[in-house]
Structure formats: structure tokens, C-alpha cells
Amino acid sequence: MNLFALYIITLVSSFCSLAYQILIAHFLTEQIDIYIISQTTTFGIYALACGLGIIFFNQGQRDIFKFFLKIEIYLILSSFIIPLTFVLCHIFFNIFLFEKISQIFSIPIYYTEKSMLFLLAQIGVFILGFISGMEISSILKIKDKLYHSETKYIGLIFCAGYIGGLISSLVVPSVFVVHVGSLIGFLIVGSINLIFLLLFFILFYYKKWISRYLIYYGFSLSFFLGFLFLMSPGLFFKLENYNLKVMYSQVSVEKFNSNSFKNAHRMIGMLGDVQRFRSLYQTIDILDANFNSKILYFFKKMDFKILAKEKHPNFYLFLNRNLQFSSSGHKSYHESIAHAPINVTGHTPKNILILGGGDGILIKELLRYGKDIKITLVEIDQKIIDLSKNHVLMKSLNQNSLSSSQVTVIIQDALQFIKYTKNTYDAIYIDIPFPSNYNFMRLYSKEFFFNVNRRLDQDGFMIIDTIKLDMEDHKIQSKILINTLISAGFKKNRLMGFGDTNHFIIGIKKDKKMEFDYDNIGFFETNTLLNLRPVTDFDKIPIDADSVHSLYKPKWFLHL
Amino acid sequence: MLSATIGNTFFCYSLTIGVFILFLGLGSASFDWIPRKRINFLNLAFIEIIMSINGLVGIYIITKSSLFYGSELFWIIALIPTIICGFFSGLELPFLIGLAPKKYLKVFGLDYIGMFLGAFLFPFFFLSYLGIFISSFVVAFLNFIVAIFLLYSSKGK
């Protein structure tokens, strides 16, 4: 019985401690959206702290059971306190600190925010990792004490640890993060840890019920239960939304006193809720008309100058905290991507492939070319398709285009689809987010563009929305993108970049002069015309095989 | 351990990591059935050599396995290197501990610190400067060096 109990304890504790790490990594990614760095650094620091925890474990413990219980209590306590501190610090820093620090060091406010959150999360994960390291050591020592041998059953204990890790790495990202979010995830994992502590009590201490340990730890335990009660999910949800509101509105005050904090709190209270939807692939935030114009302030700071000129914002859609479109900007964006390549090439496509673009607005624009065009939409995320079909706001924007009989929706990874499809298309629209995480980076790779090129008809074109094609500020990114496109078979003279607020690259297969036909502006509205500005200095980009982004040799599109 | 660090929410990665960890578990569980006298440097060197060969051949197998895409065979072939890697990595750690039972917490702690190095070096150095194929060769070579070192020290005893 004791051995079995030890396995269960190992399994649960390994599940919980790895779950804490995964949740912190996800929480950080949600806040700062630098996926690769967040995930790898958080895991790295966690492993380091675990290692240190094990190495510095004091071997001379007199009562290992007591020590283990103490460690568990520290772990549970930190699992509640760390995320809470993280959120409260985020809110507090947003209101009081970020702007001031940015002014002192004259750096953009989101740099300050990202780096401070990053630091906070690493401190948190270090503490959790260190305690977890101590926990693992205690379990092993308990085993030694029970069986008087260092090597006996060690393999099975490790096995239980790995299985706990396995469950954690499968369940946490796909269930907890998707369905309840990382903050509530902490609450659940913390509770599992708490129940497991009770189990430990009963299994190992049932004979000594009225021991002094029970009085000592019973007090701590009831403290946790009370704490848990206070931290009821409703409160966590509220806190999470409050945090989101602060994040998007960027309310900040000049003076550091309670009065100004009260004012800020009142201001945040006036804002409408942020509607957050989660899927396996992204978090979708919709700020609708209720979320009032305070948000403009945010855009001023983010250097979204054009958007900030708008007087009456209505809504914004963010994917992983990156603005996808707003009520004012979406027209110019979607008209540019839909009609510009047709204007430039003079070729109206009949058989169109759209990769990404699950919001359906691009389809709405393309359906204006008549009843005889056929559109295939490949989108990885069912959630965004559901939202586009059912959310009132989204439906009004895309005029329910996804339900049109001319449209076929395929839920699949675009990289896979383009690799294995047998069809060819006379237009391929690539409407995917910026390559900020590994999954999106795969879609900016040589292999992806090679297959796009292969699936394109001789007269066809492809268009991709891209990072700012600025040869000065975004030099490295532009260099990587252009070199990748060239290595995938698009010749330099068959590529054309354009844009002002949004940037795009058009690629064709035949040699043909590409320029805008300004006499024939078709479906463009006046605002969009500003965006039709060719980027002419492609020639300045050196051809460099080392700047090619490939699946097998990725180049990071760093944008810290 | 290196491959566990590029964790991702996607099914492909979940599957790979899931299978990897599962076989890590099976590998370490199987340690308990190994007779005590078999636990020596020579056999650890043998494990290291298997892992380094697996590292070299595995990448080739995974690349070629896409020929079978669409059938169940694809997953079976693509996962074989992962299974081998997981099983022997799982076996490796208790083996090391079995060799140094008195200092096992130190060994275990260093294993985690190795993981930390892997987590940082793999995505930022190996992948971007060397690419997946050369990285795999380098890591396999590291394993091979360990094996040679172990053979040398087992000879000394």
C-alpha cells in the first residue's frame, strides 16, 4: 500500500509542479505574445531552479515526512500567491509605473511592460521550480527511508514522475488553458495539490491522527481552505477581466497617491468587458462599442498614429494581443489585400484559395467579383469560424459571407493543406498573423512559399500581409522575408511590395510589369487609396542564403 | 531531453512529446528489472552509443517517413526514433544514479541543469545557426563523446 501511495504522490506532485510551469509560460505568452522566448525561457528557468532545489536539498533532515509536508504547503501557497501577485503587479505597474519608466529610459511603453512582466514571471517560476526540486528530493528520500536503499524502486518512481509530466503536458495546454484560462488553471491545479496533501495525511498519518503535526498543519490547511474559498472562480474571472481592461485601455496616472488610484479605478470601472475567447491556437479578444474611447490612448502609445486620429472607435479584434483589425482600419486593410493584386495584375481570379482569414471579411470583399468565383478557405481554428458565423458583431462585418454557397471552409493547418493539395489556384491570399510564435513562423517559411508557388496557376498571383516593409526600422525582418520568398522560387522582379499603414507583398509567376492602375480604382474607397503606395527599395535588399527562413533552419523574426 | 524542450500545443508535438515521455517512463521503470551487476560504465556507454546512432539515423527516418503520409504507417515510422530516444533516455538517468547511489541527488540536480542548458541552447543557438540536421549531428556526436569517455573510464577500473 505504501509503495502505491508513493507512486500516486509522485504522479500528482509531478503533474502539479509541471502544470504550474506550463501555466506560467502560457500566462506570460498571453500577456506579452513572444511565444518562443516565453516558453523556452520559462521552461529553462524552471529546470534550472529544480536542479538547484535538488542540489541544495539539505540531506540531514531528521523528519523527512514533516519536511515534505512543509514543502507541499509552501508550494500550494506560492501557487496561489504567485499568479495573484503577477496580475496585481501588472495592474499596479500599468497604472503607476510603466509610463514613467518608459519616459526615464525613453523606450516605448510596451517594451517596458513586456520586459517587466517577463522578469516577474521568471522570478515566479524560479520560486516554484526551486520548491518543486525540494519536493522531488523529499519524495526520493521518503522512498529511501521506507525501503532502506537508494536504488530500489527508483526507476518506478521516475516512471510515475514522467507519467505525471505527460498528463500535465497534454491536459494543461489543451484543457485548462483553452477552457478556463491560465489564471483559473492555477486555482484548479492548486486545489488538486491541496487535495493530494490531504490524501498524504490520511495515507501516512492515519495512525497518528492527533499528533502535533496535525494541529500544526491543520491550522495551515484551514487557512488554505479559507483562502481557496475567497479565491472563488468568480473573483478570478473578475480579476482577469479587470486585468484585460487595464491592459487594453492603458489607463495611467501622473501622481502616486490613493486619490489618483481611485480615479483610475473608477475609469476602469466605466469600461465595458473585454470579450475573451480561447482556442488551442490563440486567444481572441473582442472589444466592442461598449469599450469606450479610452482605448485611443493605447493606440497613441503603441504608435498607431493613423488609428488614433479616428474620433469614434467601435470595436477591435485582437489575436494573441496583436491588433487584427478595428472598425476604422479594417476597410483599408481588407480592401487593400482583396483588390490590390487584381488591380496590379489585371487578372480577376475565378478559383481562389485563402489561407487564414477566418474572420470572413476578405471573403466578403472577394464575393463582390460575382457569382462565378469559387473560394476555398483554409483555417486552422474552428473557434474563429464559429465566431465569424455566430457573433453578432463579426456577422455584421463579414455579412455572413462564410455561409455563402460559393465558399468551402476547410479546417486544417495551412502548411499541411498546401503541401498535400492536388488543386491549383489562380489566386492565393495569405492572411495570417505576424510570425510571433512557432506555429505562425512555419507559415513564413521557404517550404510553405515553395508550395504556394507550386499551387499557383501560370497567370495567378499570391498576396501576403506582412510586417512593415521598412528598409530602416525593420531591416532584418524584411531581409529574411524577401530572401525566403526568393529562395522559394519567386523572382525578385516578380515581387511587389506596397502599403502605408498595412503592408503587403504580391508575387506572380510570369515576368510582367507590376504597377497600380490608378485610373481604374474599382472597389477601393478613398481611405484605402492611401495604402496603395509601392515600396520601391526592394533592390537594396542583398540576396543572402543565410537569411532564408526554413522549417529546418528557422530564423527568428524577433520583434522584442 | 533536448527534444522535450520545444514543446508546443499542436497535436503533432503533443503526440511526439507524449510518446517521448511515455517511453521515458517505460525506460526508467524497466531499470528496476535490470540485475544489479549489469549496472556498470560499459553498459551505460552502450546506451549512449545507441542514442547517438538513433540521433543520426532518426532525423533521416523522420524526413523520409513523409513519403508514407496519409497511412498509419507514417506515424509508426515517424515515431520509432522518438520511441528509441525516449526509452533509452529514461533508462539513462536511473542508470547514472545506480552508478553513484550516494550522490544521487547531485546527479539528478545536474540532469535538470542540463535540461536548462538544452532549453536555452537548442532554440536560440542550435536551430538558428546550425539547423535541425546539423544540430542532430552535433548532439549525436556529444552522446558519442560521452560513450567514448565512459568506455575509457570503465577500462581504467
XYZ file of C-alpha atoms in Angstrom:
717
model
C 0.000 0.000 0.000
C 2.798 2.358 0.897
C 4.545 1.900 -2.438
C 1.332 2.509 -4.323
C 0.683 5.641 -2.265
C 4.175 6.838 -3.058
C 3.561 6.356 -6.780
C 0.344 8.339 -6.610
C 2.054 11.084 -4.648
C 4.916 11.238 -7.159
C 2.488 11.274 -10.059
C 0.313 14.031 -8.637
C 3.163 16.204 -7.464
C 4.977 15.922 -10.790
C 1.704 16.731 -12.555
C 1.145 19.790 -10.388
C 4.623 21.228 -10.489
C 4.950 20.895 -14.261
C 1.422 22.287 -14.609
C 2.498 25.395 -12.680
C 5.373 25.894 -15.093
C 3.165 25.421 -18.164
C 0.519 27.767 -16.766
C 3.060 30.488 -16.017
C 4.509 30.110 -19.513
C 1.040 30.385 -21.053
C 0.060 33.264 -18.867
C 3.195 35.107 -19.847
C 2.629 34.332 -23.514
C -0.912 35.655 -23.250
C 0.385 38.909 -21.807
C 3.416 39.584 -23.950
C 2.993 37.387 -27.030
C 6.603 36.462 -27.602
C 5.838 32.806 -27.741
C 9.176 31.142 -28.266
C 11.139 33.198 -25.787
C 8.382 32.967 -23.157
C 8.040 29.211 -23.442
C 11.690 28.254 -23.637
C 12.931 30.686 -21.007
C 10.195 29.758 -18.564
C 10.936 26.075 -19.023
C 14.696 26.686 -18.829
C 14.483 28.716 -15.630
C 12.116 26.130 -14.155
C 14.554 23.305 -14.912
C 17.455 25.333 -13.526
C 15.557 26.098 -10.315
C 14.533 22.442 -9.970
C 18.152 21.402 -10.364
C 19.305 23.918 -7.787
C 16.488 22.869 -5.442
C 17.653 19.266 -5.670
C 21.338 20.110 -5.268
C 20.783 22.378 -2.291
C 18.400 19.981 -0.624
C 19.554 19.511 2.920
C 20.222 15.804 3.308
C 20.299 15.895 7.083
C 16.543 16.156 7.577
C 15.525 14.468 10.796
C 11.897 14.008 9.914
C 11.504 13.769 6.175
C 7.700 13.411 6.316
C 7.365 16.655 8.181
C 9.733 18.366 5.783
C 7.751 17.080 2.814
C 4.510 18.439 4.236
C 6.161 21.788 4.794
C 7.378 21.844 1.198
C 3.894 20.996 -0.050
C 2.421 23.848 1.955
C 4.970 26.285 0.539
C 4.217 25.017 -2.943
C 0.455 25.400 -2.636
C 0.840 28.788 -1.035
C 3.086 30.008 -3.857
C 0.797 28.526 -6.488
C -1.950 30.842 -5.257
C 0.179 33.837 -4.409
C 2.411 33.958 -7.491
C -0.284 34.333 -10.181
C -2.185 36.721 -7.959
C 0.905 38.841 -7.390
C 1.615 38.711 -11.088
C -1.810 40.089 -12.008
C -1.871 42.692 -9.249
C 1.636 43.867 -10.148
C 0.584 44.074 -13.784
C -2.399 46.246 -12.907
C -0.403 48.377 -10.490
C 2.577 48.833 -12.808
C 0.272 49.677 -15.690
C -1.385 52.428 -13.739
C 1.631 53.872 -11.966
C 4.920 52.698 -13.340
C 5.201 51.710 -16.970
C 4.759 55.152 -18.401
C 7.227 56.746 -16.021
C 9.909 54.142 -16.619
C 9.408 54.489 -20.361
C 9.875 58.218 -20.065
C 13.026 57.883 -17.974
C 14.694 55.458 -20.364
C 12.871 56.896 -23.398
C 11.749 53.498 -24.662
C 8.286 52.571 -25.942
C 5.843 51.659 -23.195
C 5.221 48.121 -24.458
C 8.947 47.329 -24.170
C 8.825 48.301 -20.510
C 5.647 46.305 -19.973
C 6.925 43.214 -21.720
C 10.298 43.173 -20.014
C 8.863 43.741 -16.535
C 6.235 41.032 -16.941
C 8.884 38.733 -18.284
C 11.073 39.349 -15.264
C 8.174 38.851 -12.834
C 7.197 35.561 -14.435
C 10.770 34.293 -14.315
C 11.037 35.122 -10.616
C 7.742 33.316 -10.014
C 8.733 30.245 -11.983
C 12.117 30.161 -10.248
C 10.458 30.061 -6.829
C 8.047 27.325 -7.944
C 10.862 25.365 -9.589
C 13.084 25.579 -6.529
C 10.325 24.310 -4.248
C 9.487 21.565 -6.765
C 13.130 20.489 -6.737
C 12.980 20.186 -2.953
C 9.730 18.256 -3.321
C 11.252 15.715 -5.708
C 14.219 15.228 -3.393
C 11.921 14.698 -0.413
C 9.911 12.072 -2.261
C 13.083 10.202 -3.149
C 14.307 10.441 0.437
C 10.971 9.161 1.736
C 11.375 6.179 -0.563
C 14.928 5.593 0.722
C 13.678 5.705 4.262
C 10.835 3.286 3.591
C 12.976 0.736 1.714
C 16.442 1.400 3.142
C 18.013 1.547 -0.295
C 18.967 4.304 -2.700
C 18.423 2.397 -5.918
C 15.436 0.197 -5.114
C 12.276 1.190 -6.978
C 13.954 4.348 -8.243
C 13.032 3.506 -11.827
C 9.365 3.165 -10.962
C 9.359 6.428 -9.041
C 10.878 8.180 -12.048
C 8.314 6.480 -14.251
C 5.479 7.844 -12.089
C 7.102 11.287 -12.323
C 7.289 11.097 -16.114
C 3.695 9.937 -16.425
C 2.608 12.884 -14.247
C 4.589 15.161 -16.552
C 2.983 13.514 -19.559
C -0.551 14.066 -18.275
C 0.348 17.626 -17.409
C 1.845 18.467 -20.784
C -1.196 17.041 -22.564
C -4.013 18.187 -20.314
C -2.907 21.631 -19.224
C -2.490 23.300 -22.644
C -5.454 21.572 -24.286
C -7.996 21.623 -21.448
C -7.118 24.118 -18.746
C -5.687 26.870 -20.911
C -8.366 26.542 -23.596
C -11.434 26.175 -21.405
C -10.766 28.148 -18.271
C -7.629 30.174 -18.933
C -4.329 30.038 -17.138
C -5.405 32.069 -14.101
C -8.271 29.741 -13.180
C -5.993 26.875 -14.218
C -3.772 27.829 -11.301
C -6.751 27.622 -8.973
C -7.621 24.133 -10.213
C -4.088 22.776 -10.095
C -3.576 24.346 -6.668
C -6.740 22.620 -5.452
C -5.597 19.272 -6.855
C -2.354 19.797 -4.970
C -4.289 20.607 -1.791
C -6.475 17.518 -2.022
C -3.379 15.461 -2.609
C -1.892 16.878 0.571
C -4.974 15.649 2.464
C -4.528 12.251 0.842
C -0.955 12.186 2.019
C -2.086 12.954 5.524
C -4.561 10.118 5.561
C -2.244 7.565 3.961
C 0.796 8.202 6.075
C -0.590 9.674 9.238
C -3.875 7.951 9.785
C -2.461 6.273 12.890
C -1.256 9.483 14.392
C -4.395 11.497 13.788
C -3.998 13.529 16.926
C -0.348 14.172 16.533
C 1.184 17.574 16.933
C 1.770 17.693 13.186
C -1.928 17.634 12.588
C -2.503 20.564 14.899
C 0.386 22.428 13.341
C -0.558 21.702 9.739
C -4.273 21.564 10.395
C -4.112 25.250 11.130
C -2.241 25.974 7.913
C -4.636 23.789 5.992
C -7.732 25.559 7.221
C -6.017 28.798 6.290
C -5.669 27.488 2.722
C -9.259 26.325 2.590
C -10.397 29.765 3.656
C -8.071 31.276 1.094
C -9.457 28.983 -1.582
C -12.967 29.995 -0.712
C -12.077 33.635 -1.103
C -10.401 32.965 -4.389
C -13.610 31.569 -5.832
C -13.622 31.375 -9.623
C -15.984 34.338 -9.906
C -13.430 36.551 -8.295
C -10.699 35.184 -10.535
C -12.811 35.863 -13.623
C -13.429 39.410 -12.474
C -9.783 39.928 -11.727
C -8.832 38.567 -15.115
C -11.204 40.902 -16.908
C -10.033 43.830 -14.830
C -6.503 42.993 -15.844
C -7.531 42.847 -19.507
C -9.262 46.194 -19.271
C -6.188 47.779 -17.744
C -4.040 46.177 -20.396
C -6.067 47.398 -23.350
C -7.009 50.814 -22.033
C -3.581 51.600 -20.579
C -5.067 53.958 -18.043
C -2.189 55.595 -16.244
C -1.944 58.364 -13.682
C 0.578 61.115 -13.073
C 0.727 61.175 -9.302
C 1.428 58.328 -6.988
C -1.334 58.562 -4.355
C -4.535 56.892 -3.298
C -6.746 59.520 -4.877
C -5.320 59.058 -8.326
C -5.622 55.304 -7.917
C -9.294 55.726 -7.023
C -9.787 57.801 -10.155
C -8.057 55.214 -12.285
C -10.203 52.509 -10.710
C -13.340 54.486 -11.496
C -12.219 54.965 -15.066
C -11.553 51.239 -15.496
C -14.952 50.519 -13.977
C -16.574 52.570 -16.735
C -15.081 50.414 -19.462
C -17.109 47.559 -20.887
C -15.935 43.972 -20.512
C -13.356 42.548 -22.844
C -14.852 39.509 -24.566
C -12.220 36.828 -24.484
C -12.440 33.567 -26.441
C -9.829 30.870 -26.276
C -8.880 28.067 -28.587
C -5.989 25.679 -28.927
C -4.262 28.103 -31.219
C -4.902 31.583 -29.923
C -6.757 33.890 -27.601
C -9.290 36.081 -29.342
C -10.195 39.363 -27.662
C -13.083 41.432 -28.933
C -13.527 44.968 -27.651
C -16.877 46.187 -28.895
C -18.585 49.554 -28.867
C -19.080 49.375 -25.098
C -15.390 49.544 -24.559
C -15.152 53.273 -24.873
C -12.743 55.614 -26.497
C -10.143 55.444 -23.745
C -8.594 52.855 -25.955
C -7.389 55.582 -28.280
C -4.849 56.454 -25.684
C -3.459 52.975 -26.012
C -3.006 53.358 -29.723
C -1.224 56.647 -29.331
C 1.295 54.929 -27.152
C 1.554 51.953 -29.456
C 2.366 54.352 -32.266
C -0.775 53.538 -34.239
C -0.942 57.103 -35.438
C -3.488 56.655 -38.207
C -5.904 54.811 -35.991
C -5.543 57.328 -33.223
C -6.925 60.035 -35.481
C -10.285 58.288 -35.503
C -12.809 60.033 -33.290
C -15.295 57.247 -32.599
C -13.890 53.778 -32.322
C -16.383 50.975 -32.395
C -14.597 47.704 -31.982
C -11.274 45.987 -32.088
C -10.303 42.391 -32.649
C -7.066 41.161 -31.150
C -5.485 37.763 -31.701
C -2.946 36.934 -29.017
C -2.947 40.599 -28.084
C -1.978 41.686 -31.596
C -4.450 44.005 -33.255
C -6.002 42.285 -36.264
C -8.409 44.998 -37.258
C -10.545 47.787 -35.902
C -13.785 49.318 -37.096
C -11.863 52.095 -38.787
C -8.856 50.207 -40.082
C -10.425 47.014 -41.367
C -11.806 48.522 -44.550
C -8.493 49.819 -45.711
C -6.792 46.545 -44.778
C -9.283 44.193 -46.382
C -9.830 46.295 -49.478
C -6.085 46.500 -49.989
C -5.490 42.798 -49.683
C -8.538 41.818 -51.750
C -8.454 44.265 -54.650
C -4.861 45.485 -54.944
C -3.426 42.351 -56.588
C -6.340 42.278 -59.043
C -5.695 45.920 -59.854
C -1.951 45.342 -60.300
C -2.117 42.169 -62.373
C -5.309 42.992 -64.257
C -6.394 39.412 -63.719
C -9.699 38.637 -61.995
C -9.340 35.193 -60.420
C -12.068 32.568 -60.549
C -10.638 29.896 -58.304
C -9.369 31.432 -55.094
C -7.583 29.939 -52.108
C -7.479 31.827 -48.818
C -5.090 30.636 -46.132
C -6.108 32.021 -42.738
C -8.570 34.878 -42.741
C -11.248 33.066 -40.761
C -12.944 36.368 -39.941
C -14.653 36.205 -43.337
C -14.213 39.876 -44.230
C -11.748 39.157 -47.020
C -14.291 36.712 -48.466
C -16.954 39.398 -48.331
C -14.731 41.659 -50.425
C -13.912 38.910 -52.927
C -17.560 37.879 -53.349
C -18.127 41.277 -54.937
C -16.487 39.927 -58.116
C -19.544 37.929 -58.998
C -21.344 34.647 -58.751
C -18.900 32.583 -60.790
C -15.918 32.702 -58.453
C -15.130 29.807 -56.167
C -13.431 30.363 -52.818
C -11.690 27.788 -50.623
C -10.871 28.968 -47.117
C -8.338 27.025 -45.078
C -8.347 27.969 -41.416
C -6.802 26.042 -38.555
C -9.032 27.404 -35.816
C -12.646 26.239 -35.665
C -13.287 28.793 -32.925
C -12.756 31.809 -35.153
C -15.006 30.284 -37.839
C -17.733 29.781 -35.217
C -17.316 33.348 -34.026
C -17.490 34.690 -37.582
C -20.682 32.754 -38.197
C -22.379 33.474 -34.872
C -21.012 36.561 -33.133
C -23.338 39.478 -33.873
C -20.554 41.940 -34.462
C -18.497 39.643 -36.668
C -21.568 38.674 -38.688
C -22.345 42.290 -39.383
C -18.768 42.862 -40.529
C -18.480 39.911 -42.876
C -22.146 39.993 -43.942
C -22.338 36.286 -43.206
C -20.016 35.604 -46.112
C -18.869 32.275 -44.678
C -22.319 30.805 -45.262
C -22.244 31.615 -48.996
C -22.608 28.663 -51.352
C -19.522 29.814 -53.238
C -17.333 29.269 -50.187
C -15.846 25.994 -48.972
C -14.390 26.093 -45.466
C -11.681 23.579 -44.594
C -10.407 23.295 -41.037
C -6.790 22.350 -41.494
C -3.281 23.588 -40.953
C -2.422 25.761 -43.968
C 1.084 24.308 -44.227
C -0.295 20.803 -44.448
C -3.078 21.743 -46.827
C -0.810 23.477 -49.308
C 1.664 20.606 -49.198
C -0.808 17.847 -49.957
C -3.490 19.504 -52.072
C -3.611 18.477 -55.722
C -5.519 21.543 -56.900
C -4.074 24.681 -58.391
C -5.488 28.150 -57.891
C -5.306 31.389 -59.795
C -5.103 33.443 -56.620
C -3.738 32.558 -53.211
C -4.436 35.009 -50.394
C -2.348 34.527 -47.273
C -3.964 36.328 -44.368
C -2.140 35.102 -41.277
C -0.894 36.867 -38.145
C 2.622 38.110 -37.670
C 5.120 35.258 -37.084
C 5.357 35.821 -33.356
C 5.135 32.166 -32.403
C 6.449 28.943 -33.807
C 3.144 27.970 -35.395
C 2.814 31.172 -37.366
C 6.523 31.128 -38.183
C 6.024 27.878 -40.042
C 3.791 29.766 -42.440
C 6.522 32.237 -43.300
C 8.952 29.501 -44.256
C 10.646 28.643 -47.511
C 8.812 25.301 -47.646
C 5.426 26.998 -47.303
C 6.078 29.586 -50.012
C 7.555 26.929 -52.266
C 4.288 25.010 -52.125
C 2.271 28.206 -52.590
C 4.282 28.869 -55.722
C 3.729 25.295 -56.923
C -0.052 25.512 -56.461
C -0.341 28.766 -58.366
C -1.523 28.871 -61.998
C 0.752 30.494 -64.589
C -1.374 33.671 -64.665
C -2.069 33.583 -60.948
C -0.870 35.713 -58.093
C -0.326 35.328 -54.392
C -0.535 38.065 -51.799
C 0.629 38.044 -48.221
C 0.094 40.584 -45.489
C 3.377 41.248 -43.880
C 5.467 43.112 -41.409
C 6.206 46.735 -42.145
C 8.375 46.796 -45.253
C 10.604 49.470 -43.924
C 14.162 49.123 -45.014
C 15.443 51.009 -41.988
C 13.420 50.050 -38.896
C 12.535 46.528 -39.886
C 15.561 45.816 -41.971
C 16.328 42.322 -40.682
C 12.745 41.097 -40.904
C 12.273 42.457 -44.416
C 15.554 40.900 -45.456
C 14.546 37.496 -44.114
C 11.104 37.654 -45.710
C 12.296 38.714 -49.162
C 15.148 36.206 -49.171
C 12.783 33.450 -48.104
C 10.347 34.315 -50.900
C 13.160 34.372 -53.445
C 14.509 31.027 -52.261
C 11.004 29.582 -52.672
C 11.049 30.448 -56.360
C 9.563 33.938 -56.540
C 11.966 36.066 -58.536
C 12.810 39.489 -57.210
C 11.301 41.293 -60.220
C 8.104 39.295 -59.796
C 7.566 40.533 -56.272
C 5.981 43.816 -55.421
C 5.549 45.353 -52.006
C 3.110 48.100 -51.154
C 1.460 49.711 -48.207
C 1.284 52.580 -45.829
C -0.431 51.533 -42.596
C -0.640 47.875 -43.643
C 1.991 46.262 -45.798
C 1.615 43.522 -48.396
C 3.711 41.634 -50.920
C 2.296 40.403 -54.224
C 4.067 37.602 -56.065
C 3.445 36.346 -59.613
C 4.863 33.540 -61.745
C 5.323 35.224 -65.104
C 7.501 38.207 -65.929
C 5.142 41.134 -66.060
C 5.417 44.756 -65.123
C 3.553 45.299 -61.892
C 2.156 48.706 -61.117
C -1.076 50.165 -59.830
C -3.686 51.190 -62.339
C -4.869 54.306 -60.556
C -7.372 55.128 -63.318
C -9.340 52.039 -62.576
C -9.860 52.013 -58.842
C -12.755 49.536 -58.839
C -13.897 48.682 -55.365
C -11.405 50.839 -53.477
C -12.745 53.507 -51.185
C -10.907 56.776 -50.746
C -9.185 55.888 -47.490
C -7.745 52.720 -48.949
C -6.097 54.579 -51.805
C -3.595 55.995 -49.326
C -2.431 52.464 -48.740
C -1.637 51.798 -52.404
C 1.876 53.097 -52.206
C 4.510 50.845 -53.783
C 7.595 50.049 -51.752
C 10.333 50.577 -54.260
C 13.559 49.832 -52.486
C 13.436 46.038 -52.672
C 16.607 46.237 -54.708
C 18.511 47.386 -51.659
C 17.989 44.005 -50.026
C 21.029 41.814 -50.554
C 20.464 38.251 -51.707
C 21.761 36.161 -48.874
C 21.234 32.434 -48.493
C 21.859 32.790 -44.759
C 18.742 34.917 -44.318
C 16.351 32.274 -45.574
C 13.792 31.143 -43.002
C 13.232 27.428 -43.356
C 11.388 24.847 -41.267
C 14.642 23.019 -40.789
C 16.722 26.088 -40.060
C 14.441 28.751 -38.629
C 15.379 32.406 -38.474
C 13.585 34.146 -35.654
C 11.509 37.126 -36.644
C 12.425 38.796 -33.387
C 10.410 41.866 -32.594
C 11.090 42.483 -28.943
C 15.997 15.700 -23.188
C 16.586 18.256 -25.888
C 13.538 17.429 -27.925
C 11.273 17.816 -24.906
C 12.122 21.486 -24.788
C 10.420 22.593 -27.989
C 7.040 21.819 -26.514
C 4.021 23.085 -28.345
C 0.284 22.856 -28.156
C -0.073 21.348 -31.587
C -1.163 17.758 -31.948
C 1.945 16.704 -33.783
C 4.122 17.998 -30.986
C 1.754 16.719 -28.322
C 1.897 13.297 -29.896
C 5.680 13.328 -30.203
C 6.181 14.595 -26.681
C 3.503 12.306 -25.307
C 5.113 9.257 -26.858
C 8.539 10.511 -25.802
C 7.559 10.938 -22.166
C 5.632 7.672 -22.134
C 8.718 5.805 -23.240
C 10.870 7.829 -20.844
C 8.628 6.386 -18.150
C 8.800 2.849 -19.531
C 12.570 3.143 -19.870
C 13.061 4.217 -16.302
C 10.576 1.648 -14.999
C 12.472 -1.114 -16.803
C 15.568 -0.162 -14.828
C 14.155 -1.897 -11.777
C 14.311 -5.229 -13.605
C 17.942 -4.916 -14.600
C 20.186 -7.137 -12.445
C 22.455 -5.115 -10.198
C 25.687 -6.469 -11.657
C 24.733 -5.246 -15.122
C 24.833 -1.666 -13.967
C 28.289 -0.560 -14.992
C 30.028 2.029 -17.147
C 30.297 -0.307 -20.095
C 26.558 -0.776 -20.391
C 25.962 2.944 -19.954
C 28.396 3.518 -22.825
C 26.343 1.044 -24.836
C 23.171 3.085 -24.126
C 24.962 6.271 -25.183
C 26.089 4.699 -28.452
C 22.562 3.544 -29.251
C 21.295 7.057 -28.591
C 23.910 8.653 -30.799
C 23.175 6.262 -33.672
C 19.492 6.909 -33.162
C 20.166 10.654 -33.351
C 21.950 10.271 -36.671
C 19.549 7.863 -38.316
C 16.381 9.187 -36.673
C 16.308 12.525 -38.459
C 16.756 10.737 -41.777
C 13.918 8.332 -40.976
C 11.558 11.155 -39.969
C 12.279 13.087 -43.151
C 11.725 10.045 -45.319
C 8.595 8.994 -43.434
C 6.590 11.769 -45.094
C 6.560 9.537 -48.176
C 4.041 7.401 -46.333
C 1.880 10.329 -45.294
C -1.794 9.503 -45.026
C -1.404 5.946 -43.838
C -0.962 4.664 -40.304
C 2.500 3.550 -41.332
C 3.581 7.201 -41.381
C 3.060 7.707 -37.677
C 4.597 4.381 -36.788
C 7.739 5.062 -38.804
C 7.987 8.699 -37.745
C 7.676 7.830 -34.084
C 10.236 5.000 -33.984
C 13.237 7.310 -33.372
C 11.265 9.150 -30.703
C 10.408 5.878 -29.004
C 14.026 4.707 -29.014
C 15.234 8.089 -27.793
C 12.618 8.217 -25.029
C 13.202 4.677 -23.831
C 16.963 4.975 -23.561
C 16.880 8.485 -22.084
C 14.522 7.125 -19.455
C 16.878 4.259 -18.738
C 19.929 6.512 -18.690
C 19.078 8.546 -15.607
C 18.381 5.740 -13.100
C 21.461 4.046 -14.565
C 23.594 7.049 -13.681
C 22.055 7.119 -10.232
C 22.703 3.411 -9.855
C 26.362 4.098 -10.555
C 26.609 6.749 -7.866
C 23.938 5.893 -5.283
C 25.380 8.025 -2.517
C 25.458 11.210 -4.533
C 22.291 10.646 -6.477
C 20.630 13.950 -5.671
C 23.643 15.745 -7.179
C 23.349 13.650 -10.352
C 19.644 14.281 -10.519
C 20.071 18.020 -9.962
C 22.725 18.228 -12.674
C 20.343 16.456 -15.026
C 17.885 19.316 -14.583
C 20.613 21.881 -15.137
C 21.479 20.056 -18.361
C 17.837 20.433 -19.337
C 18.094 24.153 -18.639
C 21.087 24.427 -20.969
C 19.208 22.427 -23.598
C 16.166 24.665 -23.315
C 18.240 27.766 -23.998
C 20.841 26.493 -26.426
C 18.552 24.435 -28.612
C 16.167 27.083 -29.953
C 18.474 30.066 -29.844
C 21.777 28.599 -30.889
C 21.441 25.170 -32.454
C 18.308 25.725 -34.510
C 19.061 29.164 -35.851
C 22.770 28.734 -36.512
C 23.049 25.095 -37.385
C 19.589 23.985 -38.468
C 17.848 20.782 -37.468
C 20.060 18.381 -39.404
C 23.436 19.642 -38.242
C 22.099 20.093 -34.684
C 21.114 16.474 -34.678
C 24.632 15.503 -35.768
C 26.199 17.698 -33.095
C 24.016 16.276 -30.339
C 24.633 12.732 -31.545
C 28.341 13.496 -31.538
C 28.089 14.764 -27.945
C 26.463 11.480 -26.988
C 29.223 9.628 -28.770
C 31.923 11.554 -26.873
C 30.197 10.615 -23.617
C 30.229 6.982 -24.716
C 33.959 7.112 -25.521
C 34.637 8.764 -22.174
C 32.660 6.058 -20.385
C 34.467 3.288 -22.241
C 37.767 4.865 -21.279
C 36.834 5.116 -17.608
C 35.453 1.581 -17.496
C 38.785 0.379 -18.861
C 40.577 2.205 -16.061
C 38.609 0.248 -13.483
